[in-house]
PDB file of C-alpha atoms in Angstrom:
ATOM      1  CA  LEU A   1       0.000   0.000   0.000  1.00  0.00           C
ATOM      2  CA  LYS A   2       2.850   2.350   0.844  1.00  0.00           C
ATOM      3  CA  ARG A   3       4.456   1.639  -2.490  1.00  0.00           C
ATOM      4  CA  PHE A   4       1.170   2.284  -4.239  1.00  0.00           C
ATOM      5  CA  ALA A   5       0.777   5.642  -2.503  1.00  0.00           C
ATOM      6  CA  LYS A   6       4.303   6.585  -3.491  1.00  0.00           C
ATOM      7  CA  LEU A   7       3.661   5.605  -7.085  1.00  0.00           C
ATOM      8  CA  LEU A   8       0.419   7.562  -7.186  1.00  0.00           C
ATOM      9  CA  GLY A   9       2.108  10.623  -5.698  1.00  0.00           C
ATOM     10  CA  GLY A  10       4.865  10.329  -8.269  1.00  0.00           C
ATOM     11  CA  ILE A  11       2.466  10.116 -11.202  1.00  0.00           C
ATOM     12  CA  LEU A  12       0.433  13.001  -9.865  1.00  0.00           C
ATOM     13  CA  SER A  13       3.427  15.296  -9.518  1.00  0.00           C
ATOM     14  CA  VAL A  14       4.688  14.400 -12.992  1.00  0.00           C
ATOM     15  CA  VAL A  15       1.255  15.256 -14.406  1.00  0.00           C
ATOM     16  CA  LEU A  16       1.034  18.485 -12.424  1.00  0.00           C
ATOM     17  CA  ILE A  17       4.478  19.589 -13.576  1.00  0.00           C
ATOM     18  CA  GLY A  18       3.827  18.360 -17.099  1.00  0.00           C
ATOM     19  CA  ILE A  19       0.685  20.418 -17.615  1.00  0.00           C
ATOM     20  CA  GLN A  20       2.629  23.573 -16.736  1.00  0.00           C
ATOM     21  CA  LEU A  21       4.230  23.158 -20.155  1.00  0.00           C
ATOM     22  CA  PHE A  22       0.869  24.053 -21.705  1.00  0.00           C
ATOM     23  CA  PRO A  23       0.146  27.596 -20.554  1.00  0.00           C
ATOM     24  CA  ASN A  24      -3.160  29.198 -21.446  1.00  0.00           C
ATOM     25  CA  ARG A  25      -3.447  32.115 -23.826  1.00  0.00           C
ATOM     26  CA  HIS A  26      -3.655  35.504 -22.120  1.00  0.00           C
ATOM     27  CA  ASN A  27      -5.625  38.212 -23.939  1.00  0.00           C
ATOM     28  CA  SER A  28      -3.812  41.488 -24.365  1.00  0.00           C
ATOM     29  CA  TYR A  29      -5.080  44.523 -22.488  1.00  0.00           C
ATOM     30  CA  GLU A  30      -6.600  46.744 -25.163  1.00  0.00           C
ATOM     31  CA  PRO A  31      -6.858  50.523 -24.895  1.00  0.00           C
ATOM     32  CA  THR A  32     -10.289  51.941 -24.020  1.00  0.00           C
ATOM     33  CA  SER A  33     -12.318  52.874 -27.110  1.00  0.00           C
ATOM     34  CA  SER A  34     -15.329  55.125 -27.541  1.00  0.00           C
ATOM     35  CA  ASP A  35     -17.480  51.968 -27.698  1.00  0.00           C
ATOM     36  CA  ASP A  36     -16.600  51.062 -24.124  1.00  0.00           C
ATOM     37  CA  PHE A  37     -19.695  50.822 -21.913  1.00  0.00           C
ATOM     38  CA  ILE A  38     -18.295  53.280 -19.375  1.00  0.00           C
ATOM     39  CA  VAL A  39     -17.226  55.793 -22.019  1.00  0.00           C
ATOM     40  CA  TYR A  40     -20.464  55.342 -23.948  1.00  0.00           C
ATOM     41  CA  TYR A  41     -22.850  55.907 -21.022  1.00  0.00           C
ATOM     42  CA  ASN A  42     -20.564  57.701 -18.576  1.00  0.00           C
ATOM     43  CA  PRO A  43     -22.283  56.298 -15.475  1.00  0.00           C
ATOM     44  CA  PRO A  44     -21.687  57.715 -11.960  1.00  0.00           C
ATOM     45  CA  GLN A  45     -18.395  56.826 -10.271  1.00  0.00           C
ATOM     46  CA  GLU A  46     -19.927  54.169  -8.017  1.00  0.00           C
ATOM     47  CA  ILE A  47     -21.419  52.294 -10.960  1.00  0.00           C
ATOM     48  CA  GLN A  48     -18.140  52.515 -12.846  1.00  0.00           C
ATOM     49  CA  SER A  49     -16.185  50.962 -10.014  1.00  0.00           C
ATOM     50  CA  SER A  50     -18.783  48.229  -9.446  1.00  0.00           C
ATOM     51  CA  LEU A  51     -18.693  47.323 -13.125  1.00  0.00           C
ATOM     52  CA  ARG A  52     -14.909  47.321 -13.169  1.00  0.00           C
ATOM     53  CA  SER A  53     -14.494  45.142 -10.110  1.00  0.00           C
ATOM     54  CA  ALA A  54     -17.362  42.728 -10.801  1.00  0.00           C
ATOM     55  CA  CYS A  55     -17.717  42.492 -14.591  1.00  0.00           C
ATOM     56  CA  TYR A  56     -14.797  43.799 -16.596  1.00  0.00           C
ATOM     57  CA  ALA A  57     -12.372  40.955 -15.847  1.00  0.00           C
ATOM     58  CA  CYS A  58     -14.321  38.591 -18.107  1.00  0.00           C
ATOM     59  CA  HIS A  59     -16.646  40.876 -20.059  1.00  0.00           C
ATOM     60  CA  SER A  60     -14.148  43.241 -21.652  1.00  0.00           C
ATOM     61  CA  ASN A  61     -10.921  43.487 -23.620  1.00  0.00           C
ATOM     62  CA  GLN A  62      -9.231  44.699 -20.450  1.00  0.00           C
ATOM     63  CA  THR A  63      -8.606  41.636 -18.333  1.00  0.00           C
ATOM     64  CA  ASN A  64      -6.290  41.993 -15.376  1.00  0.00           C
ATOM     65  CA  TYR A  65      -5.156  38.404 -14.990  1.00  0.00           C
ATOM     66  CA  PRO A  66      -4.855  37.058 -11.451  1.00  0.00           C
ATOM     67  CA  TRP A  67      -1.574  35.355 -10.452  1.00  0.00           C
ATOM     68  CA  TYR A  68      -3.154  31.905 -10.414  1.00  0.00           C
ATOM     69  CA  SER A  69      -4.031  32.208 -14.107  1.00  0.00           C
ATOM     70  CA  HIS A  70      -0.381  31.349 -14.790  1.00  0.00           C
ATOM     71  CA  ILE A  71      -0.692  28.013 -13.037  1.00  0.00           C
ATOM     72  CA  GLN A  72      -2.396  25.037 -14.648  1.00  0.00           C
ATOM     73  CA  PRO A  73      -5.043  23.765 -14.513  1.00  0.00           C
ATOM     74  CA  PHE A  74      -6.470  27.029 -13.106  1.00  0.00           C
ATOM     75  CA  GLY A  75      -5.276  29.093 -16.060  1.00  0.00           C
ATOM     76  CA  TRP A  76      -7.326  26.962 -18.454  1.00  0.00           C
ATOM     77  CA  PHE A  77     -10.476  27.450 -16.408  1.00  0.00           C
ATOM     78  CA  VAL A  78      -9.858  31.183 -16.189  1.00  0.00           C
ATOM     79  CA  GLN A  79      -9.306  31.548 -19.926  1.00  0.00           C
ATOM     80  CA  ASN A  80     -12.354  29.427 -20.621  1.00  0.00           C
ATOM     81  CA  HIS A  81     -14.548  31.654 -18.465  1.00  0.00           C
ATOM     82  CA  ILE A  82     -13.146  34.765 -20.112  1.00  0.00           C
ATOM     83  CA  ASP A  83     -13.762  33.427 -23.624  1.00  0.00           C
ATOM     84  CA  ASP A  84     -17.341  32.480 -22.745  1.00  0.00           C
ATOM     85  CA  GLY A  85     -17.919  35.764 -20.963  1.00  0.00           C
ATOM     86  CA  ARG A  86     -16.702  37.899 -23.807  1.00  0.00           C
ATOM     87  CA  ALA A  87     -18.680  35.954 -26.397  1.00  0.00           C
ATOM     88  CA  GLU A  88     -21.833  36.663 -24.401  1.00  0.00           C
ATOM     89  CA  LEU A  89     -21.164  40.291 -23.534  1.00  0.00           C
ATOM     90  CA  ASN A  90     -18.155  42.450 -24.321  1.00  0.00           C
ATOM     91  CA  LEU A  91     -18.435  45.752 -22.498  1.00  0.00           C
ATOM     92  CA  SER A  92     -15.432  47.132 -24.387  1.00  0.00           C
ATOM     93  CA  GLU A  93     -17.444  46.930 -27.612  1.00  0.00           C
ATOM     94  CA  PHE A  94     -20.894  47.694 -26.263  1.00  0.00           C
ATOM     95  CA  GLY A  95     -21.359  50.861 -28.322  1.00  0.00           C
ATOM     96  CA  LYS A  96     -21.108  48.874 -31.558  1.00  0.00           C
ATOM     97  CA  LEU A  97     -24.341  46.975 -30.897  1.00  0.00           C
ATOM     98  CA  SER A  98     -27.653  48.016 -32.446  1.00  0.00           C
ATOM     99  CA  GLN A  99     -30.080  49.827 -30.119  1.00  0.00           C
ATOM    100  CA  ARG A 100     -32.228  46.711 -29.983  1.00  0.00           C
ATOM    101  CA  LYS A 101     -29.309  44.511 -29.060  1.00  0.00           C
ATOM    102  CA  LYS A 102     -28.206  47.021 -26.425  1.00  0.00           C
ATOM    103  CA  ARG A 103     -31.657  46.799 -24.842  1.00  0.00           C
ATOM    104  CA  MET A 104     -31.426  43.012 -24.875  1.00  0.00           C
ATOM    105  CA  LYS A 105     -27.999  43.007 -23.226  1.00  0.00           C
ATOM    106  CA  LEU A 106     -29.008  45.575 -20.606  1.00  0.00           C
ATOM    107  CA  LYS A 107     -31.999  43.431 -19.663  1.00  0.00           C
ATOM    108  CA  SER A 108     -29.851  40.299 -19.414  1.00  0.00           C
ATOM    109  CA  MET A 109     -27.318  42.129 -17.254  1.00  0.00           C
ATOM    110  CA  MET A 110     -30.056  43.232 -14.865  1.00  0.00           C
ATOM    111  CA  LYS A 111     -31.528  39.765 -14.751  1.00  0.00           C
ATOM    112  CA  GLU A 112     -28.210  38.050 -14.028  1.00  0.00           C
ATOM    113  CA  ILE A 113     -27.217  40.511 -11.310  1.00  0.00           C
ATOM    114  CA  GLU A 114     -30.663  40.262  -9.751  1.00  0.00           C
ATOM    115  CA  LYS A 115     -30.648  36.447  -9.765  1.00  0.00           C
ATOM    116  CA  GLY A 116     -27.081  36.296  -8.519  1.00  0.00           C
ATOM    117  CA  GLY A 117     -26.064  34.314 -11.599  1.00  0.00           C
ATOM    118  CA  MET A 118     -23.342  36.871 -12.207  1.00  0.00           C
ATOM    119  CA  PRO A 119     -20.608  37.367 -11.185  1.00  0.00           C
ATOM    120  CA  LEU A 120     -19.878  33.639 -11.176  1.00  0.00           C
ATOM    121  CA  LYS A 121     -19.637  32.073  -7.758  1.00  0.00           C
ATOM    122  CA  SER A 122     -16.099  30.829  -8.378  1.00  0.00           C
ATOM    123  CA  TYR A 123     -15.047  34.339  -9.337  1.00  0.00           C
ATOM    124  CA  ARG A 124     -16.655  35.856  -6.253  1.00  0.00           C
ATOM    125  CA  LEU A 125     -14.828  33.346  -4.083  1.00  0.00           C
ATOM    126  CA  MET A 126     -11.457  34.357  -5.465  1.00  0.00           C
ATOM    127  CA  HIS A 127     -12.132  38.092  -5.799  1.00  0.00           C
ATOM    128  CA  ASN A 128     -13.654  39.675  -2.765  1.00  0.00           C
ATOM    129  CA  LYS A 129     -14.153  43.010  -4.506  1.00  0.00           C
ATOM    130  CA  SER A 130     -16.569  41.424  -6.966  1.00  0.00           C
ATOM    131  CA  ASN A 131     -18.892  40.500  -4.100  1.00  0.00           C
ATOM    132  CA  LEU A 132     -21.251  43.427  -4.515  1.00  0.00           C
ATOM    133  CA  THR A 133     -23.461  44.416  -1.605  1.00  0.00           C
ATOM    134  CA  LYS A 134     -27.216  44.379  -1.949  1.00  0.00           C
ATOM    135  CA  ILE A 135     -27.206  48.158  -2.238  1.00  0.00           C
ATOM    136  CA  GLN A 136     -24.466  48.210  -4.876  1.00  0.00           C
ATOM    137  CA  LYS A 137     -26.426  45.641  -6.854  1.00  0.00           C
ATOM    138  CA  GLN A 138     -29.618  47.652  -6.573  1.00  0.00           C
ATOM    139  CA  HIS A 139     -27.796  50.769  -7.757  1.00  0.00           C
ATOM    140  CA  ILE A 140     -26.460  48.996 -10.837  1.00  0.00           C
ATOM    141  CA  ILE A 141     -29.874  47.507 -11.616  1.00  0.00           C
ATOM    142  CA  ASP A 142     -31.554  50.918 -11.239  1.00  0.00           C
ATOM    143  CA  TYR A 143     -28.910  52.469 -13.431  1.00  0.00           C
ATOM    144  CA  LEU A 144     -29.210  49.803 -16.138  1.00  0.00           C
ATOM    145  CA  SER A 145     -32.980  50.042 -16.183  1.00  0.00           C
ATOM    146  CA  SER A 146     -32.731  53.805 -16.735  1.00  0.00           C
ATOM    147  CA  LYS A 147     -30.830  53.219 -19.998  1.00  0.00           C
TER     148      LYS A 147
ATOM    149  CA  MET B   1     -25.341 -11.187 -30.058  1.00  0.00           C
ATOM    150  CA  LYS B   2     -23.740 -10.368 -33.383  1.00  0.00           C
ATOM    151  CA  ASN B   3     -27.046 -10.813 -35.076  1.00  0.00           C
ATOM    152  CA  GLN B   4     -28.669  -8.406 -32.681  1.00  0.00           C
ATOM    153  CA  LYS B   5     -26.067  -5.766 -33.470  1.00  0.00           C
ATOM    154  CA  THR B   6     -26.615  -6.065 -37.197  1.00  0.00           C
ATOM    155  CA  VAL B   7     -30.328  -5.766 -36.769  1.00  0.00           C
ATOM    156  CA  SER B   8     -30.082  -2.623 -34.650  1.00  0.00           C
ATOM    157  CA  ALA B   9     -27.573  -1.059 -37.051  1.00  0.00           C
ATOM    158  CA  LEU B  10     -29.957  -1.751 -39.888  1.00  0.00           C
ATOM    159  CA  MET B  11     -32.792  -0.164 -37.961  1.00  0.00           C
ATOM    160  CA  VAL B  12     -30.764   2.969 -37.318  1.00  0.00           C
ATOM    161  CA  MET B  13     -29.910   3.215 -41.010  1.00  0.00           C
ATOM    162  CA  LEU B  14     -33.520   2.774 -41.976  1.00  0.00           C
ATOM    163  CA  PHE B  15     -34.555   5.455 -39.512  1.00  0.00           C
ATOM    164  CA  ILE B  16     -32.026   7.927 -40.880  1.00  0.00           C
ATOM    165  CA  ALA B  17     -33.065   7.214 -44.453  1.00  0.00           C
ATOM    166  CA  PHE B  18     -36.687   7.664 -43.542  1.00  0.00           C
ATOM    167  CA  THR B  19     -36.239  10.943 -41.653  1.00  0.00           C
ATOM    168  CA  SER B  20     -34.107  12.484 -44.361  1.00  0.00           C
ATOM    169  CA  TYR B  21     -36.751  11.505 -46.872  1.00  0.00           C
ATOM    170  CA  ALA B  22     -39.423  13.126 -44.710  1.00  0.00           C
ATOM    171  CA  LYS B  23     -37.319  16.298 -44.533  1.00  0.00           C
ATOM    172  CA  ASN B  24     -37.014  16.474 -48.290  1.00  0.00           C
ATOM    173  CA  GLU B  25     -40.732  16.081 -48.634  1.00  0.00           C
ATOM    174  CA  ASN B  26     -41.213  19.034 -46.307  1.00  0.00           C
ATOM    175  CA  GLN B  27     -38.823  21.189 -48.260  1.00  0.00           C
ATOM    176  CA  PHE B  28     -40.720  20.414 -51.403  1.00  0.00           C
ATOM    177  CA  ASN B  29     -44.046  21.442 -49.913  1.00  0.00           C
ATOM    178  CA  LYS B  30     -42.665  24.756 -48.723  1.00  0.00           C
ATOM    179  CA  ASP B  31     -41.475  25.564 -52.203  1.00  0.00           C
ATOM    180  CA  ILE B  32     -44.766  24.942 -53.936  1.00  0.00           C
ATOM    181  CA  THR B  33     -46.978  26.702 -51.374  1.00  0.00           C
ATOM    182  CA  ASN B  34     -45.736  30.272 -51.802  1.00  0.00           C
ATOM    183  CA  TYR B  35     -43.602  29.842 -48.722  1.00  0.00           C
ATOM    184  CA  SER B  36     -43.059  32.992 -46.748  1.00  0.00           C
ATOM    185  CA  GLU B  37     -39.891  33.354 -44.727  1.00  0.00           C
ATOM    186  CA  VAL B  38     -41.635  34.400 -41.611  1.00  0.00           C
ATOM    187  CA  THR B  39     -43.354  31.004 -41.607  1.00  0.00           C
ATOM    188  CA  SER B  40     -40.292  29.079 -40.483  1.00  0.00           C
ATOM    189  CA  ILE B  41     -39.649  31.592 -37.712  1.00  0.00           C
ATOM    190  CA  MET B  42     -43.258  31.440 -36.479  1.00  0.00           C
ATOM    191  CA  ASP B  43     -43.290  27.643 -36.720  1.00  0.00           C
ATOM    192  CA  ALA B  44     -40.168  27.409 -34.572  1.00  0.00           C
ATOM    193  CA  TYR B  45     -41.436  29.962 -32.061  1.00  0.00           C
ATOM    194  CA  LEU B  46     -44.784  28.215 -31.686  1.00  0.00           C
ATOM    195  CA  SER B  47     -43.051  24.859 -31.257  1.00  0.00           C
ATOM    196  CA  ILE B  48     -40.942  26.323 -28.453  1.00  0.00           C
ATOM    197  CA  LYS B  49     -44.132  27.622 -26.900  1.00  0.00           C
ATOM    198  CA  GLU B  50     -45.789  24.196 -27.098  1.00  0.00           C
ATOM    199  CA  ALA B  51     -42.685  22.601 -25.564  1.00  0.00           C
ATOM    200  CA  LEU B  52     -42.696  25.048 -22.644  1.00  0.00           C
ATOM    201  CA  VAL B  53     -46.420  24.498 -22.110  1.00  0.00           C
ATOM    202  CA  SER B  54     -45.644  20.829 -21.583  1.00  0.00           C
ATOM    203  CA  ASP B  55     -42.478  21.456 -19.502  1.00  0.00           C
ATOM    204  CA  ASP B  56     -40.338  19.848 -22.189  1.00  0.00           C
ATOM    205  CA  GLN B  57     -36.851  21.356 -21.915  1.00  0.00           C
ATOM    206  CA  LYS B  58     -35.364  19.083 -24.539  1.00  0.00           C
ATOM    207  CA  LYS B  59     -37.908  19.865 -27.212  1.00  0.00           C
ATOM    208  CA  ALA B  60     -37.715  23.583 -26.461  1.00  0.00           C
ATOM    209  CA  SER B  61     -33.965  23.356 -26.863  1.00  0.00           C
ATOM    210  CA  GLU B  62     -34.278  21.623 -30.231  1.00  0.00           C
ATOM    211  CA  TYR B  63     -36.646  24.260 -31.556  1.00  0.00           C
ATOM    212  CA  GLY B  64     -34.462  27.021 -30.089  1.00  0.00           C
ATOM    213  CA  GLU B  65     -31.809  25.813 -32.477  1.00  0.00           C
ATOM    214  CA  VAL B  66     -34.346  25.739 -35.320  1.00  0.00           C
ATOM    215  CA  LEU B  67     -35.418  29.297 -34.497  1.00  0.00           C
ATOM    216  CA  ALA B  68     -31.815  30.547 -34.493  1.00  0.00           C
ATOM    217  CA  THR B  69     -31.189  28.937 -37.868  1.00  0.00           C
ATOM    218  CA  ALA B  70     -34.436  30.290 -39.325  1.00  0.00           C
ATOM    219  CA  ALA B  71     -33.538  33.809 -38.159  1.00  0.00           C
ATOM    220  CA  SER B  72     -30.043  33.579 -39.628  1.00  0.00           C
ATOM    221  CA  GLU B  73     -31.341  32.286 -42.957  1.00  0.00           C
ATOM    222  CA  PHE B  74     -33.970  34.983 -43.371  1.00  0.00           C
ATOM    223  CA  ASP B  75     -33.269  36.955 -46.545  1.00  0.00           C
ATOM    224  CA  VAL B  76     -33.016  40.507 -45.201  1.00  0.00           C
ATOM    225  CA  LYS B  77     -32.056  41.972 -48.567  1.00  0.00           C
ATOM    226  CA  LYS B  78     -35.743  42.169 -49.468  1.00  0.00           C
ATOM    227  CA  TYR B  79     -36.260  44.685 -46.701  1.00  0.00           C
ATOM    228  CA  PRO B  80     -34.445  48.011 -46.938  1.00  0.00           C
ATOM    229  CA  ASN B  81     -35.410  48.686 -43.315  1.00  0.00           C
ATOM    230  CA  THR B  82     -32.351  47.952 -41.106  1.00  0.00           C
ATOM    231  CA  GLU B  83     -34.747  47.289 -38.237  1.00  0.00           C
ATOM    232  CA  VAL B  84     -35.540  43.859 -39.702  1.00  0.00           C
ATOM    233  CA  ASN B  85     -31.914  42.817 -39.532  1.00  0.00           C
ATOM    234  CA  GLU B  86     -31.620  44.020 -35.953  1.00  0.00           C
ATOM    235  CA  ILE B  87     -34.757  42.165 -34.892  1.00  0.00           C
ATOM    236  CA  LEU B  88     -33.490  38.972 -36.534  1.00  0.00           C
ATOM    237  CA  GLU B  89     -30.127  39.255 -34.795  1.00  0.00           C
ATOM    238  CA  VAL B  90     -31.853  39.463 -31.457  1.00  0.00           C
ATOM    239  CA  ILE B  91     -34.229  36.590 -32.276  1.00  0.00           C
ATOM    240  CA  GLN B  92     -31.264  34.474 -33.323  1.00  0.00           C
ATOM    241  CA  GLU B  93     -29.481  35.097 -30.044  1.00  0.00           C
ATOM    242  CA  HIS B  94     -32.559  34.256 -27.994  1.00  0.00           C
ATOM    243  CA  GLY B  95     -32.896  31.041 -30.000  1.00  0.00           C
ATOM    244  CA  GLU B  96     -29.280  30.109 -29.330  1.00  0.00           C
ATOM    245  CA  HIS B  97     -29.790  30.612 -25.607  1.00  0.00           C
ATOM    246  CA  ILE B  98     -32.985  28.587 -25.557  1.00  0.00           C
ATOM    247  CA  ALA B  99     -31.029  25.834 -27.312  1.00  0.00           C
ATOM    248  CA  LYS B 100     -28.454  25.573 -24.533  1.00  0.00           C
ATOM    249  CA  SER B 101     -30.283  26.458 -21.317  1.00  0.00           C
ATOM    250  CA  GLU B 102     -32.239  24.849 -18.530  1.00  0.00           C
ATOM    251  CA  ILE B 103     -35.972  25.398 -18.616  1.00  0.00           C
ATOM    252  CA  SER B 104     -36.300  28.439 -16.329  1.00  0.00           C
ATOM    253  CA  HIS B 105     -33.694  30.284 -18.383  1.00  0.00           C
ATOM    254  CA  GLN B 106     -35.383  29.125 -21.589  1.00  0.00           C
ATOM    255  CA  ARG B 107     -38.540  30.788 -20.322  1.00  0.00           C
ATOM    256  CA  GLU B 108     -36.683  34.031 -19.604  1.00  0.00           C
ATOM    257  CA  HIS B 109     -35.511  34.200 -23.193  1.00  0.00           C
ATOM    258  CA  PHE B 110     -38.873  33.075 -24.500  1.00  0.00           C
ATOM    259  CA  ALA B 111     -40.488  35.964 -22.593  1.00  0.00           C
ATOM    260  CA  GLU B 112     -38.329  38.419 -24.526  1.00  0.00           C
ATOM    261  CA  LEU B 113     -39.243  36.924 -27.889  1.00  0.00           C
ATOM    262  CA  ALA B 114     -42.909  37.998 -27.996  1.00  0.00           C
ATOM    263  CA  GLN B 115     -42.130  41.679 -28.478  1.00  0.00           C
ATOM    264  CA  GLU B 116     -39.449  40.947 -31.071  1.00  0.00           C
ATOM    265  CA  LEU B 117     -41.835  38.807 -33.101  1.00  0.00           C
ATOM    266  CA  LYS B 118     -44.577  41.407 -32.867  1.00  0.00           C
ATOM    267  CA  ASP B 119     -42.126  44.014 -34.164  1.00  0.00           C
ATOM    268  CA  LEU B 120     -41.040  41.658 -36.930  1.00  0.00           C
ATOM    269  CA  VAL B 121     -44.499  40.794 -38.236  1.00  0.00           C
ATOM    270  CA  GLN B 122     -45.463  44.446 -38.129  1.00  0.00           C
ATOM    271  CA  ILE B 123     -42.841  45.037 -40.826  1.00  0.00           C
ATOM    272  CA  VAL B 124     -42.815  41.794 -42.790  1.00  0.00           C
ATOM    273  CA  GLY B 125     -46.377  40.632 -42.192  1.00  0.00           C
ATOM    274  CA  THR B 126     -47.758  37.436 -40.732  1.00  0.00           C
ATOM    275  CA  ASP B 127     -48.892  34.272 -42.453  1.00  0.00           C
ATOM    276  CA  ARG B 128     -51.459  33.482 -39.775  1.00  0.00           C
ATOM    277  CA  THR B 129     -53.641  35.303 -37.283  1.00  0.00           C
ATOM    278  CA  LEU B 130     -51.856  35.665 -33.957  1.00  0.00           C
ATOM    279  CA  TYR B 131     -53.199  36.202 -30.476  1.00  0.00           C
ATOM    280  CA  ALA B 132     -50.940  38.151 -28.143  1.00  0.00           C
ATOM    281  CA  GLN B 133     -51.580  36.712 -24.703  1.00  0.00           C
ATOM    282  CA  TYR B 134     -50.470  37.829 -21.296  1.00  0.00           C
ATOM    283  CA  CYS B 135     -50.045  36.367 -17.831  1.00  0.00           C
ATOM    284  CA  PRO B 136     -49.640  39.023 -15.113  1.00  0.00           C
ATOM    285  CA  MET B 137     -48.011  36.637 -12.627  1.00  0.00           C
ATOM    286  CA  TYR B 138     -44.839  35.716 -14.462  1.00  0.00           C
ATOM    287  CA  ASN B 139     -41.466  37.138 -13.340  1.00  0.00           C
ATOM    288  CA  ASN B 140     -42.524  38.263  -9.848  1.00  0.00           C
ATOM    289  CA  ASN B 141     -45.745  39.783 -11.096  1.00  0.00           C
ATOM    290  CA  LYS B 142     -44.003  41.845 -13.752  1.00  0.00           C
ATOM    291  CA  GLY B 143     -45.912  39.795 -16.296  1.00  0.00           C
ATOM    292  CA  GLY B 144     -45.047  37.826 -19.396  1.00  0.00           C
ATOM    293  CA  SER B 145     -46.429  37.782 -22.923  1.00  0.00           C
ATOM    294  CA  TRP B 146     -46.509  35.214 -25.679  1.00  0.00           C
ATOM    295  CA  LEU B 147     -48.056  34.699 -29.089  1.00  0.00           C
ATOM    296  CA  SER B 148     -50.469  31.933 -29.976  1.00  0.00           C
ATOM    297  CA  VAL B 149     -52.432  30.812 -33.028  1.00  0.00           C
ATOM    298  CA  SER B 150     -55.483  30.085 -30.940  1.00  0.00           C
ATOM    299  CA  GLU B 151     -57.592  32.161 -28.609  1.00  0.00           C
ATOM    300  CA  ASP B 152     -57.389  29.454 -25.952  1.00  0.00           C
ATOM    301  CA  ILE B 153     -54.942  30.099 -23.163  1.00  0.00           C
ATOM    302  CA  LYS B 154     -52.148  27.598 -22.722  1.00  0.00           C
ATOM    303  CA  ASN B 155     -49.627  29.344 -20.515  1.00  0.00           C
ATOM    304  CA  PRO B 156     -45.995  28.512 -21.418  1.00  0.00           C
ATOM    305  CA  TYR B 157     -44.461  29.993 -18.261  1.00  0.00           C
ATOM    306  CA  TYR B 158     -45.557  27.524 -15.621  1.00  0.00           C
ATOM    307  CA  GLY B 159     -46.273  24.365 -17.572  1.00  0.00           C
ATOM    308  CA  ASN B 160     -48.654  22.030 -15.864  1.00  0.00           C
ATOM    309  CA  LYS B 161     -48.855  24.134 -12.711  1.00  0.00           C
ATOM    310  CA  MET B 162     -50.836  26.999 -14.175  1.00  0.00           C
ATOM    311  CA  LEU B 163     -51.953  26.205 -17.652  1.00  0.00           C
ATOM    312  CA  LYS B 164     -54.898  28.576 -17.738  1.00  0.00           C
ATOM    313  CA  CYS B 165     -53.447  31.797 -16.335  1.00  0.00           C
ATOM    314  CA  GLY B 166     -53.634  34.618 -18.868  1.00  0.00           C
ATOM    315  CA  SER B 167     -55.805  36.469 -21.328  1.00  0.00           C
ATOM    316  CA  VAL B 168     -55.783  37.690 -24.913  1.00  0.00           C
ATOM    317  CA  LYS B 169     -54.466  41.254 -25.131  1.00  0.00           C
ATOM    318  CA  GLU B 170     -54.332  41.817 -28.857  1.00  0.00           C
ATOM    319  CA  VAL B 171     -55.245  40.119 -32.110  1.00  0.00           C
ATOM    320  CA  ILE B 172     -52.788  40.468 -34.988  1.00  0.00           C
ATOM    321  CA  GLU B 173     -54.726  39.689 -38.142  1.00  0.00           C
ATOM    322  CA  LYS B 174     -53.301  37.654 -40.979  1.00  0.00           C
ATOM    323  CA  ASP B 175     -52.288  39.884 -43.911  1.00  0.00           C
TER     324      ASP B 175
END
């Protein structure tokens, strides 16, 4: 049994070291354009900071990667979430959408924040700042519904 | 054992052949009956509605995919109005979400579709008379609408639990 445990530990560490040879892609941090949600709507400071700390990491072209995104397998998960997030909603390019599509996205944002579907639980666990208070959430929802 | 395998493989092949034949038949009918493009969108929408009425997530998901495809294949060039293209883009995205979501989220996207379809048929016309129906209870009493081809209420938001909640708000006559 001891030998088996040793063997298992050995295999596990080889795998863990091995997968470090396959780093995930990291998106570049793009400059802010006039299509950026915050530039486009110019919301109050509080809304801006809530959006930046709770949404922009995955839903923009301006991801600040956390340290653990350089370690596998976490980096793969992180990049996966970012790819999915940006495909669904990219706040850096919000201004490019048609008015109808903007309305659709605003509604979905409200809905997700209200339900607690977003930010993702795993993200909230790792990033305390993204844990918005009830009041912060209500302020964002009120703001979004005014648009 | 081996025999059994051959028989089931044969059955699968037969099934595929049969369904693809049925599909072709369908295509043919559409072509000869002055097929309007909005028809495939309405068909898909109404099938999603039927699926949600009977709490069938899987069927709703299948027709979500059909709706997204129908919206993307719509020939917008006929309509100089850019609004049509924008409506179709939104319909397509709702369809894609219905295709990949659990039932409560399917219903959220379905709830958004009614207005889009009303806007669409206002521009491109409708091939059938539609009844815009409304249940005031859905979404924490904010209400939810849907379109139906019949005056009878079959509420898609609660399935079996509340089939009859709702009323007709508007009749959109066939062109």
